[in-house]
Coordinates of C-alpha atoms in Angstrom, one line a residue:
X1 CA -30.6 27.7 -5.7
X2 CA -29.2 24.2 -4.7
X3 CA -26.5 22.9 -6.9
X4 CA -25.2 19.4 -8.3
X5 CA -22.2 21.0 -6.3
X6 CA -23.9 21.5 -2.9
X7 CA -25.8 18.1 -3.5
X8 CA -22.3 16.6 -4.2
X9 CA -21.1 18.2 -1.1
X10 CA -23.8 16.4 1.4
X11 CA -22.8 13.1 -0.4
X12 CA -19.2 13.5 0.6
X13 CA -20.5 14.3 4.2
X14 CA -22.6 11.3 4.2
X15 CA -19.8 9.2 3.5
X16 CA -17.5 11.0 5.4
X17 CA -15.4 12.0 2.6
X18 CA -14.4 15.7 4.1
X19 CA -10.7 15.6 2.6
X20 CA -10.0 16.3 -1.0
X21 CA -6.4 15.4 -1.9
X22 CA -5.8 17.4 -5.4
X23 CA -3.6 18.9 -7.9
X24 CA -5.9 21.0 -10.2
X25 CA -6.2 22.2 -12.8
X26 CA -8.7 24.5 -14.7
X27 CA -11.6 22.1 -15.0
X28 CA -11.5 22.1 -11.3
X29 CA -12.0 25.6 -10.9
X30 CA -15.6 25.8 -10.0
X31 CA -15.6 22.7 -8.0
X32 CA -13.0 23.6 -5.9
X33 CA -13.1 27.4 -5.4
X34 CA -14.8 28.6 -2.1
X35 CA -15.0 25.1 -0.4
X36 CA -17.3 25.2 2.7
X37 CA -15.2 25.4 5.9
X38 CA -15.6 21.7 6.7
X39 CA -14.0 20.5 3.7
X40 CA -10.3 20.2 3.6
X41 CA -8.2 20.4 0.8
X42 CA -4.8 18.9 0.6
X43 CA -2.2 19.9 -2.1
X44 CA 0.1 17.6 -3.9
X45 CA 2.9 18.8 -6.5
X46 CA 2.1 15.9 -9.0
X47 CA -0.9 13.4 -9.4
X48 CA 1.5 10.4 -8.6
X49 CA 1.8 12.1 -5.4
X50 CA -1.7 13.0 -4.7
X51 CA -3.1 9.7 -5.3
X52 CA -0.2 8.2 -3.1
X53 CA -1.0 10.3 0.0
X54 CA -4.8 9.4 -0.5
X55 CA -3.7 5.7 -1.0
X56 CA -1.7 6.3 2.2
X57 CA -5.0 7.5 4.0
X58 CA -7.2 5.2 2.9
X59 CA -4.6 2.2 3.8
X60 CA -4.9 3.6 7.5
X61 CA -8.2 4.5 8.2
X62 CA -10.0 1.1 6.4
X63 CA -12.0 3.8 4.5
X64 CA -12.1 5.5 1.0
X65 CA -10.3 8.8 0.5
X66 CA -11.2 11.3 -2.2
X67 CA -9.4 12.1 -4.7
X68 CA -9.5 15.0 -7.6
X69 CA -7.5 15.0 -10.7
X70 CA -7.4 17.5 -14.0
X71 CA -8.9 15.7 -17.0
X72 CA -6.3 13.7 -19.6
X73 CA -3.0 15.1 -17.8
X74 CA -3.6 14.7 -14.1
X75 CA -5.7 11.5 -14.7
X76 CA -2.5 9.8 -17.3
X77 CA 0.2 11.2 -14.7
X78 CA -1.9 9.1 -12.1
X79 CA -2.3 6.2 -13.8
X80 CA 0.7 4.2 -11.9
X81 CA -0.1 5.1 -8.8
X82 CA -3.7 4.3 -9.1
X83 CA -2.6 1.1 -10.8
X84 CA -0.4 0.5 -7.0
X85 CA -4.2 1.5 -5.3
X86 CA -5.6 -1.7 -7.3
X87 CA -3.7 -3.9 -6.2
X88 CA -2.8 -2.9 -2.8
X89 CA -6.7 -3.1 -2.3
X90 CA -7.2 0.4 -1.3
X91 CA -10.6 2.3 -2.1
X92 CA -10.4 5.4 -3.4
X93 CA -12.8 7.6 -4.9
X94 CA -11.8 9.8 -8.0
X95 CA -13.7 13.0 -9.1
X96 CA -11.8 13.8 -12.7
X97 CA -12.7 16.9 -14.1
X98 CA -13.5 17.2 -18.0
X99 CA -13.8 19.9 -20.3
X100 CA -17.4 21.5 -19.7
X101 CA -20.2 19.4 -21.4
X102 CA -22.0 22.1 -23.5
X103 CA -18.7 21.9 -26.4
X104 CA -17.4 18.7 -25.8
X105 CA -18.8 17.4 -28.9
X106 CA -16.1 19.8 -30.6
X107 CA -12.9 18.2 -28.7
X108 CA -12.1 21.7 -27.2
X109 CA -8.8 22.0 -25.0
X110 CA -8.5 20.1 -22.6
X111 CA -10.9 17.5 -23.3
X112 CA -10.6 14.3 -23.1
X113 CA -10.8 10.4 -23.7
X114 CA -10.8 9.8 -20.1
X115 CA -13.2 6.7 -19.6
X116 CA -10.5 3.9 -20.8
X117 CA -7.0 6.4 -19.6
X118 CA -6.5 4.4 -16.9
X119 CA -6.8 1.1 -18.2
X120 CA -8.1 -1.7 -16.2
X121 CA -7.0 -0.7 -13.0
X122 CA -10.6 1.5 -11.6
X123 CA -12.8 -1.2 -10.0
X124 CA -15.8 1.2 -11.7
X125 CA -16.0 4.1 -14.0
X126 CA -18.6 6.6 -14.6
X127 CA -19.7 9.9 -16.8
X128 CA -22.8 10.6 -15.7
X129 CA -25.8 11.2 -18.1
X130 CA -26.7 14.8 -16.4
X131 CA -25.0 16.7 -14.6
X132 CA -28.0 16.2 -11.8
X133 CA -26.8 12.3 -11.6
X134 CA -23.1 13.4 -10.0
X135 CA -24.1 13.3 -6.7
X136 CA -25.5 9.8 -7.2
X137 CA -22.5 8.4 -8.7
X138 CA -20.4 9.7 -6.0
X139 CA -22.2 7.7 -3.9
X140 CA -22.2 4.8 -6.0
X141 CA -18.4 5.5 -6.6
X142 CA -17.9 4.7 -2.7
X143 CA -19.6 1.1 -2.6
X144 CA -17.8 -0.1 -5.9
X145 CA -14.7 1.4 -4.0
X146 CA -15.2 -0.6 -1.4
X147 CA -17.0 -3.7 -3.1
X148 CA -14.0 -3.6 -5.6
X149 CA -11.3 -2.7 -3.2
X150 CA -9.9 -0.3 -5.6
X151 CA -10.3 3.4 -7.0
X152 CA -13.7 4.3 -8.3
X153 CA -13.8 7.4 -11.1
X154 CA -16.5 9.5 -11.6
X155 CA -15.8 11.9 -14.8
X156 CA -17.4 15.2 -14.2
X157 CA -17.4 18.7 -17.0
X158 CA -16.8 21.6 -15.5
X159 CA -19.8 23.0 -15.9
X160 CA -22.3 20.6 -13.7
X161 CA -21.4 21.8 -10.4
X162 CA -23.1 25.1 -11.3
X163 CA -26.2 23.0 -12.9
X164 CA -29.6 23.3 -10.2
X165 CA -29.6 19.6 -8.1
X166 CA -33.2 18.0 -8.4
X167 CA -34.8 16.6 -5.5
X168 CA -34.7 12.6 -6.7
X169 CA -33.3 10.6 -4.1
X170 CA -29.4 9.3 -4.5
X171 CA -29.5 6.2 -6.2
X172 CA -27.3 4.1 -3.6
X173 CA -28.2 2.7 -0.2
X174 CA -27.0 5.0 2.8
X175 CA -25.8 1.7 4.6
X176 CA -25.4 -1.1 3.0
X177 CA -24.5 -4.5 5.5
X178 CA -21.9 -7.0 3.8
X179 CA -21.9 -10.8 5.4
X180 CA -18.6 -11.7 6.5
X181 CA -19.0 -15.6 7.8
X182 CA -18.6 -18.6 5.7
X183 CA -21.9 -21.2 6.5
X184 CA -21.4 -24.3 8.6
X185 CA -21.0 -26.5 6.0
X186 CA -18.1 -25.2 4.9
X187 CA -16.3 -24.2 8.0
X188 CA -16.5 -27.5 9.2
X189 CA -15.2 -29.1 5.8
X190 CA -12.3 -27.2 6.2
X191 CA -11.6 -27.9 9.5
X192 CA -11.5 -31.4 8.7
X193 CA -8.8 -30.7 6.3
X194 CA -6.5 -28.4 8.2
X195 CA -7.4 -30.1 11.5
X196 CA -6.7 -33.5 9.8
X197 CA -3.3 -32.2 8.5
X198 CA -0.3 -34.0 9.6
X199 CA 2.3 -31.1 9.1
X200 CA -0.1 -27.8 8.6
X201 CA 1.4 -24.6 7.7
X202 CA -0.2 -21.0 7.1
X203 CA 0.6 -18.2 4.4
X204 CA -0.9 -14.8 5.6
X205 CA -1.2 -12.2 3.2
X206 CA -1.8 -8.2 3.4
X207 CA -5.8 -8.8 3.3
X208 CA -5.3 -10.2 6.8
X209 CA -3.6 -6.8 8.2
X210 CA -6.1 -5.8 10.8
X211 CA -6.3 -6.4 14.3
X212 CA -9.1 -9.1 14.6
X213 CA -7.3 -11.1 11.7
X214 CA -3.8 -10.7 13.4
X215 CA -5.6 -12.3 17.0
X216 CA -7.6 -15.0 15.3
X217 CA -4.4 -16.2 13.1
X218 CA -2.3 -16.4 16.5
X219 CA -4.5 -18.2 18.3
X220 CA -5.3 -20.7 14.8
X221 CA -1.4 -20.8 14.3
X222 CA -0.9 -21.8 18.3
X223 CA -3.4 -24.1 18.4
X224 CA -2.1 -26.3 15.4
X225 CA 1.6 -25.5 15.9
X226 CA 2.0 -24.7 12.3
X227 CA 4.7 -22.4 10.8
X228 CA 3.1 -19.0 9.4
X229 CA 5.0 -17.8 6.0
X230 CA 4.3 -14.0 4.6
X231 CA 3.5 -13.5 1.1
X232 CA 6.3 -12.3 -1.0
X233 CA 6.0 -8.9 -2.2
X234 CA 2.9 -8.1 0.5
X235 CA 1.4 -4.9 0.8
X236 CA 0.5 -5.0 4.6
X237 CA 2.1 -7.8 7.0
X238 CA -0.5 -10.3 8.1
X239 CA 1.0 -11.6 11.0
X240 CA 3.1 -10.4 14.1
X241 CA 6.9 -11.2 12.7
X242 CA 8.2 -11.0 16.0
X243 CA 5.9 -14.0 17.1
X244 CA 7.9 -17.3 17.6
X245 CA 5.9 -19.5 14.8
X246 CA 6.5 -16.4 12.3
X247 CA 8.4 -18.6 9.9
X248 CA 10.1 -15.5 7.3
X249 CA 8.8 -14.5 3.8
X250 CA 8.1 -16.8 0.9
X251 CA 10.8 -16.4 -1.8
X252 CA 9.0 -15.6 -5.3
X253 CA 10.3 -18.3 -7.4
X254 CA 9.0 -21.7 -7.9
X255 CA 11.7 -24.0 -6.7
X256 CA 13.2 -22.3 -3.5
X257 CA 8.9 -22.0 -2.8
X258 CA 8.4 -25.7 -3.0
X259 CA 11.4 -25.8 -0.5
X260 CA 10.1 -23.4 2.3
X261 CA 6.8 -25.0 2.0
X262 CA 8.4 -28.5 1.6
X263 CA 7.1 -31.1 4.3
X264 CA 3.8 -29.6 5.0
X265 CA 0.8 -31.6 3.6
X266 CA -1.8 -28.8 3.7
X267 CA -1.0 -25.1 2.9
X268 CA -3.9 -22.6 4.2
X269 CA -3.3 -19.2 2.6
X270 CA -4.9 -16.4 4.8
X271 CA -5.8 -13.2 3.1
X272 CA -3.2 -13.4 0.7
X273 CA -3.0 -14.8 -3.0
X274 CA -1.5 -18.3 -4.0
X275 CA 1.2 -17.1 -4.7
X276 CA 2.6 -14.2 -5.5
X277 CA 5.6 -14.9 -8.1
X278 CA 8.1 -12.6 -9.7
X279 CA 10.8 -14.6 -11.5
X280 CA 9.5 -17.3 -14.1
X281 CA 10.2 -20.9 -13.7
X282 CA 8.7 -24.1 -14.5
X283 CA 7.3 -26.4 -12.3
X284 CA 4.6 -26.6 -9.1
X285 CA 4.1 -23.9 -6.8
X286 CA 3.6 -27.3 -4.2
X287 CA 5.2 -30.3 -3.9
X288 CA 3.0 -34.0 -5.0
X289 CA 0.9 -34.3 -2.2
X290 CA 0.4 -31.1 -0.7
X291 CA -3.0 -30.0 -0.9
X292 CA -3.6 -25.8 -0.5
X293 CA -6.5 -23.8 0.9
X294 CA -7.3 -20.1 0.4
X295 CA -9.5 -18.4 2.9
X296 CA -9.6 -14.6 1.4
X297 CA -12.3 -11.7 1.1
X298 CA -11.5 -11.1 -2.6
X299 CA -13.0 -12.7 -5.1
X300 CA -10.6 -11.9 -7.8
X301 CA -8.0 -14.0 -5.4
X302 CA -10.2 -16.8 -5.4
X303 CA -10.8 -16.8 -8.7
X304 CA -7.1 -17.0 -10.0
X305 CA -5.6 -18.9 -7.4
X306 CA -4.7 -22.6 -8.2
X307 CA -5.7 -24.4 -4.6
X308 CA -7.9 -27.2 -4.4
X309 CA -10.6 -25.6 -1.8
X310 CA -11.1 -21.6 -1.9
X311 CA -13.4 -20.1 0.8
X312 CA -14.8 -16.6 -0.1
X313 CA -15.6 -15.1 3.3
X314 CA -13.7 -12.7 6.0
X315 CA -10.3 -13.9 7.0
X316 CA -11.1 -13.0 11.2
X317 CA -14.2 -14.9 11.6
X318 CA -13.2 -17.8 9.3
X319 CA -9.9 -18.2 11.2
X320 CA -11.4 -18.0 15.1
X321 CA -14.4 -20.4 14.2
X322 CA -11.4 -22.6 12.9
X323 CA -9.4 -22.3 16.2
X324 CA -12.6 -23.4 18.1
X325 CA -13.2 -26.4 15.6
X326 CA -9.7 -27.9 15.6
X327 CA -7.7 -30.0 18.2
X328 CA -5.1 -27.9 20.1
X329 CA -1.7 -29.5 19.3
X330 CA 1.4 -30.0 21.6
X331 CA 3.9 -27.2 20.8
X332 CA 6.7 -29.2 19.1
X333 CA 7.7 -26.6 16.2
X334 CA 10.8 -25.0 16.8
X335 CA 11.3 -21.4 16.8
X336 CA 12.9 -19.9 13.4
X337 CA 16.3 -19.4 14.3
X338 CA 16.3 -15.5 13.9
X339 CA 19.1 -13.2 12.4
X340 CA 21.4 -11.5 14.3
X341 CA 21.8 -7.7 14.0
X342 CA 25.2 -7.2 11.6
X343 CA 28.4 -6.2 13.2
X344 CA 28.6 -2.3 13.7
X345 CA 31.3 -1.0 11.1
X346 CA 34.6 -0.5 11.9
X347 CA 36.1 3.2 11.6
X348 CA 36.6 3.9 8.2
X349 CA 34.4 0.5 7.1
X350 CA 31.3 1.8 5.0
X351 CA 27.8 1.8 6.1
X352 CA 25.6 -1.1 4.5
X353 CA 21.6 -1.0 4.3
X354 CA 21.7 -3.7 7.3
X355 CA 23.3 -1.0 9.6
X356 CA 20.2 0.8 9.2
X357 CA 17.7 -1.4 9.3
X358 CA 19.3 -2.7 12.4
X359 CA 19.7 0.8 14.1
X360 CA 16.2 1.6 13.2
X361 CA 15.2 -2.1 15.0
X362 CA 16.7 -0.7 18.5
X363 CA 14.6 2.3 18.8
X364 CA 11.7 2.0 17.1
X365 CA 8.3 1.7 18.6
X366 CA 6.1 -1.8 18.2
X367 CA 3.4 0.2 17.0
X368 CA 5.6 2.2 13.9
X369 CA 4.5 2.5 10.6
X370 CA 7.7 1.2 8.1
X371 CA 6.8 1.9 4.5
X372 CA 9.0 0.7 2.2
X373 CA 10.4 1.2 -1.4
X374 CA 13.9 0.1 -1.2
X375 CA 13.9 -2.5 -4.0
X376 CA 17.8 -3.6 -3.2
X377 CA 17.4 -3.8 0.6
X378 CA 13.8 -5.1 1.2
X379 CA 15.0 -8.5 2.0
X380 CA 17.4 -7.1 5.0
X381 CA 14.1 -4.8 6.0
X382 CA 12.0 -7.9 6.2
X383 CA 14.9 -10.0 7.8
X384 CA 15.7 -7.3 10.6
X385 CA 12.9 -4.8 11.4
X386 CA 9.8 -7.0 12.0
X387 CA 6.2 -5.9 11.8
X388 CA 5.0 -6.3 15.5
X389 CA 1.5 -4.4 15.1
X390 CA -1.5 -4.2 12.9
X391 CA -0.1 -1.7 9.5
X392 CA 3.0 -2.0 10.8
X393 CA 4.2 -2.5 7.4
X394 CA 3.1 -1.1 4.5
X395 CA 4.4 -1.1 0.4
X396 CA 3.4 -0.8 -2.6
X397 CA 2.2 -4.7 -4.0
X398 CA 2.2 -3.3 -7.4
X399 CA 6.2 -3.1 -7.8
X400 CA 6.0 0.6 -9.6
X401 CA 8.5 3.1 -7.9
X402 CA 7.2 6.1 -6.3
X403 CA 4.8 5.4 -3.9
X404 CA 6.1 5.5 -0.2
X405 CA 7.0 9.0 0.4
X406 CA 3.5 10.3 -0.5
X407 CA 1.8 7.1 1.6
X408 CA 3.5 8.0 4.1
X409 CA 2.5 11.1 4.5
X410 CA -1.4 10.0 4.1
X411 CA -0.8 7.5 7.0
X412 CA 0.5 10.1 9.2
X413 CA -2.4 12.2 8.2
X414 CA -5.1 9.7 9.6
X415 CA -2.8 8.8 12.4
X416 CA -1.4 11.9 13.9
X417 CA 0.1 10.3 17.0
X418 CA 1.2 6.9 15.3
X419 CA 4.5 6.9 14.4
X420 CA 5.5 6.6 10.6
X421 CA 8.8 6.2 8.9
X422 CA 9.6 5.9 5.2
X423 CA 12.6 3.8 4.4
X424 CA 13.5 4.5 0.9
X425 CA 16.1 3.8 -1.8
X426 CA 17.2 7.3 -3.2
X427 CA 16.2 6.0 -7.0
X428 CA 12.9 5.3 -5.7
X429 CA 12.4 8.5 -3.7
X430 CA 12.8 10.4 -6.7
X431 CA 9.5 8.9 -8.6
X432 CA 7.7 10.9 -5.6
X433 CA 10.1 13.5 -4.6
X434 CA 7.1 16.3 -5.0
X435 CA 5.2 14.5 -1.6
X436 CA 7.9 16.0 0.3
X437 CA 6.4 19.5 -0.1
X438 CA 3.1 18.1 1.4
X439 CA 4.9 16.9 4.3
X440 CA 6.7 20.1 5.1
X441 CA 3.3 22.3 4.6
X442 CA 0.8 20.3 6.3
X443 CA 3.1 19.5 9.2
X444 CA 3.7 15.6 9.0
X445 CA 6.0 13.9 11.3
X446 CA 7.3 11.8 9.6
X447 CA 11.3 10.4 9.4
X448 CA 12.0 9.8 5.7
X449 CA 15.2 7.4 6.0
X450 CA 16.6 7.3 2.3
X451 CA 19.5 4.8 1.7
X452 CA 21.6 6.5 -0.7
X453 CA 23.7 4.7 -3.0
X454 CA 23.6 6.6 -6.2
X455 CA 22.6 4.0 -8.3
X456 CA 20.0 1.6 -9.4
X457 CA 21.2 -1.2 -7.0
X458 CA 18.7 -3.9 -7.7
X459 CA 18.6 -3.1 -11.5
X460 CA 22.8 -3.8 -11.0
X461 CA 22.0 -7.0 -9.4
X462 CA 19.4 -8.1 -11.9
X463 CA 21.5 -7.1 -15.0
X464 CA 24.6 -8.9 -13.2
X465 CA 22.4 -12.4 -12.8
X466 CA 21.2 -11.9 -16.5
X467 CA 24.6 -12.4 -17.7
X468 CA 24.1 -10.7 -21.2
X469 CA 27.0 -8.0 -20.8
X470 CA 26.6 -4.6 -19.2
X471 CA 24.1 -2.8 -18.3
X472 CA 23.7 0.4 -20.4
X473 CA 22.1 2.6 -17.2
X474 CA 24.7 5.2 -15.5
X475 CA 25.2 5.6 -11.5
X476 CA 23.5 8.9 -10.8
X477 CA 26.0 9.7 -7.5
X478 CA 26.0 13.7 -8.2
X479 CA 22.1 13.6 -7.4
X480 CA 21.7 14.5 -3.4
X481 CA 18.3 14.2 -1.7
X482 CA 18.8 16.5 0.8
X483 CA 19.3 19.1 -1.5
X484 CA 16.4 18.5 -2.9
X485 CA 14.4 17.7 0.2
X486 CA 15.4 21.5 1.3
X487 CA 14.4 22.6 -1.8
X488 CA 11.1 21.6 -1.3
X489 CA 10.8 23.1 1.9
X490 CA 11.1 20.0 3.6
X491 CA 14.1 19.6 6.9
X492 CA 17.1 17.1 5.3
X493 CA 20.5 16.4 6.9
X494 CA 22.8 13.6 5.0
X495 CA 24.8 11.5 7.2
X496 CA 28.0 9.3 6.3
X497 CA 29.3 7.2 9.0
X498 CA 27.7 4.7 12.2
X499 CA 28.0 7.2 14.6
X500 CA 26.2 10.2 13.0
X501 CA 23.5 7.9 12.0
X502 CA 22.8 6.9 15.8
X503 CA 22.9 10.3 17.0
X504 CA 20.6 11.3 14.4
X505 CA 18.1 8.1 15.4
X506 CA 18.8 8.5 19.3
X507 CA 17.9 12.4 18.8
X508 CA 14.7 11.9 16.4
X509 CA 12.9 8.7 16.9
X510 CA 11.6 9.4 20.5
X511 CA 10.2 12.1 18.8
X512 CA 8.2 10.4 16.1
X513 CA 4.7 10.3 17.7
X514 CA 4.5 14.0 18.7
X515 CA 6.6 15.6 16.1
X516 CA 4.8 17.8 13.3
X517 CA 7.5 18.4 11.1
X518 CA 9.2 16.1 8.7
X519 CA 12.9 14.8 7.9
X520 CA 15.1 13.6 5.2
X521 CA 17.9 11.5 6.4
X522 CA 19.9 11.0 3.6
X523 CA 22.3 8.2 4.8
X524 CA 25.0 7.2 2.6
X525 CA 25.5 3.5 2.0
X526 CA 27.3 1.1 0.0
X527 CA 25.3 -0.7 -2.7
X528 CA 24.5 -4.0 -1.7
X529 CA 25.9 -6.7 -3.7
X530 CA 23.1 -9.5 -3.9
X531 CA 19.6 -9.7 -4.7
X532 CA 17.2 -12.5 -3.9
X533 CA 13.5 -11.9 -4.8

């Protein structure tokens, strides 16, 4: 007999969903027990980490991973990281297991109220009607994945895998063709306006963190001369940061915004919303006069950005049939004066966060993978280990904690041979300490840089500018990640001074695109003393 489970199967074929990332649980049992052989299942200690590494996945391969939680637990416990998924515009699509339908209607363990658990967050949510419509909302769970850029759940009871399939077809197209250019109406009105600029500048955003993008935004930015500002807070860099018009990342407040974008008279955001804030202050985003343009495959973007024209189409073709519509300019922009690396530290001088990023600068590859979670630090990241390829950078746009060591790991997983490194404060590595496990086991390559500084350090530095007393929060300086990374099962060595950390990098970094198994350098540093978001 044919199954909703073996009709479920095909549908994951179909769509080339043949990974399961999991933790499960006993409403999983008969959908995961005796998986056929070409079906791989992929362990994670805790659902924050499961839906990280599939996040992680997704993010590299442009397509939706699958992803299986345990009913009311796994789904709450995932809840964050799928929130991170949202926003980061990741598909993913979520098979939650429920208690089996035939005694639902008495609340038996483990059931539960699973539809609304996770909030807003799913782009789409389903229980199907029969257990014989699962394989169809599956499918359907992968278009509103990708349609809504986001994770799609489909709740299934335990008991409908065993259930007979019927033979009705799946009720969602096998291919379905998305239009990606904006009509000629509306390309050449906005040429006029960025064409007829006087001082033009671009924004680029993570939604323009592909290849095509990346080439059709140089040769835009080139021909018009105009600076080219990263959102604050990006997922994904939208723009090579080593190029000479890369102008640096918008700050995330009002006034220093209406600075860095101060002189231009037309703003095009690419692939990125306008604009990403964090502090609250009064006032314009622009200065009188300036007049800002969205170009962005979202809708939601478009919907809730304040610009004056919004064009709802793909960011690659809408930026090279601008390039071939406006005037080439003379280059007359000057190059951003870029930072110089820090002084190494003298002997017996402590190691700062900039030490790091600057040692990992030298010998890195231009085609690494930096995920980052280092709330204190990012700005010295951003300033001193540019993005110089296509998912060279990668974060978590949501702001919750826990999400690059497991990514990570999912990125190295649908890029074997790219190399990946995690730089990570050691607060924030703890909100996914449980990915390193799936690291070590499933033999993933990847260099786990953790800056340790035993505190909180941006919390510090945001309690310090507060200026209502002291903060209540104790440095946690006993706690050592390497410890716990061996614990785990996962390779760790702690270093303490500029030479070790070299020797560490000069011996592991070559490395990076063969090596299958994993490491934690713990690298002791001074907490850093200022904090500009």
């Amino acid at each position: 007999m044919r199954t909703v489970r073996d009709a479920t199967f095909d549908v994951f074929r179909r769509f080339g969903m043949t990974t399961i990332f999991a933790n499960p649980g006993s409403t999983e049992i008969a959908f995961l027990t005796g998986l056929p052989d070409d079906l791989r299942f992929v362990l994670a200690l805790h659902e924050g980490s499961v839906v990280g590494i599939a996040t992680g996945h997704a993010t590299a391969t442009g397509r939706p991973a699958l992803v299986n939680l345990h009913t009311t637990a796994g789904l709450g416990n995932a809840v964050g990281a799928l929130a991170t998924a949202r926003t980061n515009r990741v598909p993913l699509v979520v098979v939650v297991g429920q208690q089996d339908r035939r005694h639902l209607v008495y609340r038996p363990f483990l059931a539960g109220d699973l539809a609304g658990l996770a909030g807003d967050y799913p782009v789409w949510v389903n229980q199907p009607a029969r257990a014989q419509d699962v394989p169809s909302a599956i499918a359907r769970a992968w278009h509103e994945a990708v349609d809504g850029r986001g994770p799609a759940l489909v709740i299934v009871p335990s008991d409908d895998w065993a259930e007979p399939a019927d033979d009705a077809p799946i009720a969602a197209p096998a291919r379905l063709h998305r239009g990606t250019a904006a009509d000629p109406a509306t390309l050449a009105e906005l040429a006029d306006l960025v064409g007829g600029a006087s001082s033009p500048a671009l924004v680029v955003g993570a939604d323009a963190d592909d290849p095509e993008t990346w080439a059709a935004l140089v040769a835009l930015a080139e021909r018009l001369d105009a600076p080219v500002w990263q959102e604050s807070f990006a997922a994904r860099a939208g723009f090579p940061q080593d190029h000479p018009l890369f102008a640096g990342h918008l700050p995330a407040g009002r006034a220093r915004l209406r600075e860095a974008l101060g002189g231009h008279d037309v703003v095009l955001a690419v692939g990125a919303p306008v604009f990403r804030q964090y502090p609250y202050e009064q006032g314009p985003f622009v200065n009188p006069g300036t007049t800002v343009a969205l170009v962005t495959d979202d809708v939601e973007d478009a919907h809730h950005s304040p610009v004056q024209f919004a064009v709802v189409a793909g960011p690659a073709a809408v930026c090279v049939a601008l390039a071939e519509r406006v005037t080439a300019r003379s280059a007359t922009t000057p190059a951003p004066t870029r930072p110089a690396p820090p002084r190494p530290p003298t002997d017996g001088e402590p190691l700062r966060a900039s030490h790091v990023m600057a040692a990992l600068a030298e010998r890195v590859a231009a085609d690494t993978v930096v995920v980052e979670e280092t709330p204190s630090s990012r700005p010295d990241l951003h300033r001193l280990l540019p993005a110089r390829a296509p998912l060279g950078f990668l974060s978590a746009a949501m702001g919750g904690l826990g999400f690059a060591l497991p990514a990570a790991i999912g990125v190295r997983m649908a890029e074997p041979r790219r190399p990946v490194v995690a730089v990570v404060g050691d607060g924030s590595s703890l909100y996914g300490i449980q990915a390193l496990w799936s690291a070590a086991h499933y033999g993933c390559g990847v260099l786990f840089v953790v800056l340790a500084n035993g505190r909180y350090a941006v919390m510090d530095r945001l309690a310090e500018q507060h200026g209502a007393g002291k903060a209540p929060w104790p440095a946690f300086e006993e706690v050592s990640i390497s410890t716990l990374a061996e614990g785990l099962g996962c390779p760790a060595t702690r270093v303490g001074t500029h030479d070790e950390l070299l020797a560490v990098l000069d011996e592991v970094v070559p490395t990076l695109g063969e090596r299958t198994e994993p490491l934690v350098l713990e690298v002791a540093v001074v907490p850093d003393t200022t904090f500009a978001p």
